[in-house]
């Protein structure tokens, strides 16, 4: 893209804990690691250098994780200018992700929550829900927005197709003890 520089970055300089632009949830790295072992990295990740000289991952979190897990120490990357705004970086991440795959319900929720500091609920519903193959209505926004904050067991049950989004939301309204019993039950279903 415009204003991007190509560099080789040592993976130890990446902040893997910085989830500012991460939209991935519930993924299997094995196929990606196999691809990297066979043919290498096809699409260089997009990073932003921080004032502490470490890098934030804008696009390519799973690629960088797979590279690290396959023993690669440095990788070719694209850098956006360090002064690029968080909002601009988030949009790069979002459009990159939806351009090559459909987001699962938890990822849609993560994206909606990441957009909230920059846009109104109405703007998100109108302009971004269609990217997620959702109707551009505020009710859809309010259905998906809380999903990423559900208990881990419920989130994973959604991803695994054990329960649907509406059931998950109803279950999330249980008291904590009932939620804990439900989590144990869902974990036993694996």
Short mmCIF file of C-alpha atoms in Angstrom, two decimals:
data_model
loop_
_atom_site.label_atom_id
_atom_site.label_comp_id
_atom_site.label_asym_id
_atom_site.label_seq_id
_atom_site.Cartn_x
_atom_site.Cartn_y
_atom_site.Cartn_z
CA UNK A 1 0.00 0.00 0.00
CA UNK A 2 0.93 3.66 -0.05
CA UNK A 3 3.41 4.98 2.50
CA UNK A 4 4.46 1.47 3.53
CA UNK A 5 8.09 0.44 3.86
CA UNK A 6 9.38 -3.12 3.46
CA UNK A 7 11.73 -4.31 6.23
CA UNK A 8 12.92 -7.53 7.83
CA UNK A 9 11.88 -7.64 11.47
CA UNK A 10 13.26 -9.86 14.22
CA UNK A 11 10.27 -11.60 15.82
CA UNK A 12 11.58 -10.78 19.31
CA UNK A 13 10.80 -7.12 18.51
CA UNK A 14 7.08 -7.87 18.12
CA UNK A 15 4.64 -7.30 20.96
CA UNK A 16 2.51 -10.44 20.65
CA UNK A 17 0.50 -9.35 23.70
CA UNK A 18 -0.68 -6.11 22.11
CA UNK A 19 -4.16 -7.03 20.85
CA UNK A 20 -5.11 -3.52 19.70
CA UNK A 21 -5.84 -4.59 16.13
CA UNK A 22 -6.25 -8.36 16.55
CA UNK A 23 -9.52 -9.80 15.28
CA UNK A 24 -8.64 -13.52 15.38
CA UNK A 25 -10.30 -15.90 17.82
CA UNK A 26 -10.64 -19.67 17.85
CA UNK A 27 -8.14 -20.65 15.17
CA UNK A 28 -5.93 -23.63 14.30
CA UNK A 29 -2.37 -22.63 13.35
CA UNK A 30 -1.34 -26.05 12.00
CA UNK A 31 -2.40 -25.51 8.35
CA UNK A 32 -0.64 -22.13 8.31
CA UNK A 33 2.51 -23.57 9.91
CA UNK A 34 2.48 -26.38 7.32
CA UNK A 35 2.16 -23.83 4.50
CA UNK A 36 5.04 -21.75 5.90
CA UNK A 37 7.24 -24.86 6.21
CA UNK A 38 6.45 -25.87 2.61
CA UNK A 39 6.57 -22.56 0.72
CA UNK A 40 7.42 -19.83 3.20
CA UNK A 41 5.60 -16.62 4.00
CA UNK A 42 3.45 -15.48 1.07
CA UNK A 43 1.91 -12.28 2.41
CA UNK A 44 4.11 -10.08 4.65
CA UNK A 45 2.42 -8.91 7.85
CA UNK A 46 1.72 -5.22 8.39
CA UNK A 47 3.29 -3.60 11.47
CA UNK A 48 3.59 -0.21 13.17
CA UNK A 49 6.72 0.75 15.09
CA UNK A 50 6.05 2.09 18.57
CA UNK A 51 8.05 4.75 20.45
CA UNK A 52 9.73 1.95 22.48
CA UNK A 53 11.09 0.51 19.18
CA UNK A 54 8.89 -2.61 19.43
CA UNK A 55 6.28 -3.37 16.80
CA UNK A 56 2.50 -3.66 16.93
CA UNK A 57 0.95 -6.24 14.62
CA UNK A 58 -1.75 -4.60 12.51
CA UNK A 59 -2.36 -7.44 10.03
CA UNK A 60 -0.89 -10.93 10.23
CA UNK A 61 -1.02 -11.96 13.89
CA UNK A 62 -1.60 -15.63 13.00
CA UNK A 63 1.19 -15.52 10.39
CA UNK A 64 3.65 -14.11 12.93
CA UNK A 65 2.58 -16.65 15.57
CA UNK A 66 3.02 -19.48 13.04
CA UNK A 67 6.45 -18.16 12.02
CA UNK A 68 7.54 -18.02 15.65
CA UNK A 69 6.21 -21.53 16.33
CA UNK A 70 8.07 -22.92 13.31
CA UNK A 71 11.35 -21.48 14.60
CA UNK A 72 11.69 -18.55 12.21
CA UNK A 73 13.55 -15.67 13.89
CA UNK A 74 12.96 -12.82 11.41
CA UNK A 75 10.45 -12.12 8.66
CA UNK A 76 9.80 -9.65 5.85
CA UNK A 77 7.12 -7.16 6.90
CA UNK A 78 5.48 -3.99 5.70
CA UNK A 79 5.53 -0.97 8.02
CA UNK A 80 2.95 1.78 8.16
CA UNK A 81 4.26 5.20 9.20
CA UNK A 82 4.62 5.30 13.02
CA UNK A 83 2.28 8.32 13.16
CA UNK A 84 -0.58 6.28 11.60
CA UNK A 85 -3.62 6.62 13.86
CA UNK A 86 -5.07 3.70 15.81
CA UNK A 87 -8.33 4.14 13.89
CA UNK A 88 -6.53 3.90 10.53
CA UNK A 89 -4.61 0.81 11.68
CA UNK A 90 -7.80 -0.83 12.91
CA UNK A 91 -9.46 -0.24 9.53
CA UNK A 92 -6.43 -1.77 7.76
CA UNK A 93 -6.75 -4.84 9.98
CA UNK A 94 -10.50 -5.07 9.50
CA UNK A 95 -10.54 -4.72 5.72
CA UNK A 96 -7.55 -7.05 5.33
CA UNK A 97 -9.27 -9.74 7.38
CA UNK A 98 -12.70 -9.55 5.72
CA UNK A 99 -11.05 -9.52 2.28
CA UNK A 100 -9.81 -13.09 2.67
CA UNK A 101 -12.16 -14.84 5.11
CA UNK A 102 -15.44 -14.61 6.95
CA UNK A 103 -15.25 -13.74 10.63
CA UNK A 104 -16.76 -16.09 13.20
CA UNK A 105 -19.32 -14.61 15.64
CA UNK A 106 -16.73 -13.90 18.36
CA UNK A 107 -14.44 -12.16 15.86
CA UNK A 108 -17.38 -10.05 14.67
CA UNK A 109 -17.96 -9.05 18.28
CA UNK A 110 -14.26 -8.21 18.77
CA UNK A 111 -14.34 -6.04 15.65
CA UNK A 112 -17.48 -4.20 16.78
CA UNK A 113 -15.94 -3.50 20.19
CA UNK A 114 -12.67 -2.31 18.62
CA UNK A 115 -14.66 0.09 16.38
CA UNK A 116 -16.70 1.59 19.26
CA UNK A 117 -14.09 4.16 20.40
CA UNK A 118 -14.07 5.67 16.89
CA UNK A 119 -17.66 5.41 15.63
CA UNK A 120 -21.21 5.56 16.97
CA UNK A 121 -23.25 2.36 17.23
CA UNK A 122 -25.44 3.62 14.37
CA UNK A 123 -22.44 4.28 12.11
CA UNK A 124 -20.99 0.86 12.89
CA UNK A 125 -24.34 -0.82 12.19
CA UNK A 126 -24.76 1.01 8.88
CA UNK A 127 -21.19 0.93 7.57
CA UNK A 128 -19.55 -2.16 9.06
CA UNK A 129 -22.18 -4.83 9.76
CA UNK A 130 -22.60 -5.55 6.01
CA UNK A 131 -18.86 -6.38 5.88
CA UNK A 132 -19.62 -9.15 8.39
CA UNK A 133 -22.58 -10.42 6.33
CA UNK A 134 -24.97 -9.04 8.97
CA UNK A 135 -27.99 -6.80 8.43
CA UNK A 136 -27.14 -3.09 8.96
CA UNK A 137 -29.49 -2.70 11.94
CA UNK A 138 -28.75 -1.56 15.49
CA UNK A 139 -30.42 -4.74 16.83
CA UNK A 140 -27.80 -6.83 15.01
CA UNK A 141 -25.08 -4.65 16.51
CA UNK A 142 -26.51 -5.12 20.00
CA UNK A 143 -26.81 -8.88 19.48
CA UNK A 144 -23.19 -9.39 18.42
CA UNK A 145 -21.41 -6.68 20.44
CA UNK A 146 -21.46 -8.51 23.83
CA UNK A 147 -20.36 -11.93 22.52
CA UNK A 148 -16.61 -11.45 23.00
CA UNK A 149 -17.23 -10.68 26.68
CA UNK A 150 -19.01 -13.98 27.38
CA UNK A 151 -17.46 -16.73 29.48
CA UNK A 152 -14.71 -18.62 27.64
CA UNK A 153 -16.73 -21.86 27.64
CA UNK A 154 -19.71 -20.14 26.03
CA UNK A 155 -17.51 -18.39 23.44
CA UNK A 156 -15.87 -21.68 22.51
CA UNK A 157 -19.27 -23.41 22.32
CA UNK A 158 -20.38 -20.78 19.79
CA UNK A 159 -17.22 -21.31 17.70
CA UNK A 160 -17.63 -25.09 17.87
CA UNK A 161 -21.27 -24.85 16.77
CA UNK A 162 -22.55 -26.36 20.04
CA UNK A 163 -24.83 -23.37 20.72
CA UNK A 164 -26.08 -20.50 18.58
CA UNK A 165 -25.60 -16.80 19.25
CA UNK A 166 -29.10 -16.20 20.70
CA UNK A 167 -28.80 -19.16 23.10
CA UNK A 168 -25.36 -17.98 24.18
CA UNK A 169 -26.74 -14.55 25.01
CA UNK A 170 -29.54 -16.07 27.08
CA UNK A 171 -27.04 -18.31 28.90
CA UNK A 172 -24.83 -15.32 29.64
CA UNK A 173 -27.63 -13.85 31.75
CA UNK A 174 -27.43 -16.75 34.22
CA UNK A 175 -26.03 -16.09 37.66
CA UNK A 176 -22.27 -16.83 38.00
CA UNK A 177 -22.73 -20.20 39.74
CA UNK A 178 -25.07 -21.48 37.02
CA UNK A 179 -22.64 -20.12 34.43
CA UNK A 180 -19.82 -22.09 36.07
CA UNK A 181 -21.87 -25.30 35.96
CA UNK A 182 -22.67 -24.60 32.31
CA UNK A 183 -18.98 -24.02 31.54
CA UNK A 184 -18.08 -27.39 33.12
CA UNK A 185 -20.85 -29.08 31.12
CA UNK A 186 -19.77 -27.51 27.83
CA UNK A 187 -16.13 -28.38 28.52
CA UNK A 188 -17.17 -32.01 29.03
CA UNK A 189 -18.84 -31.96 25.58
CA UNK A 190 -15.47 -31.49 23.83
#
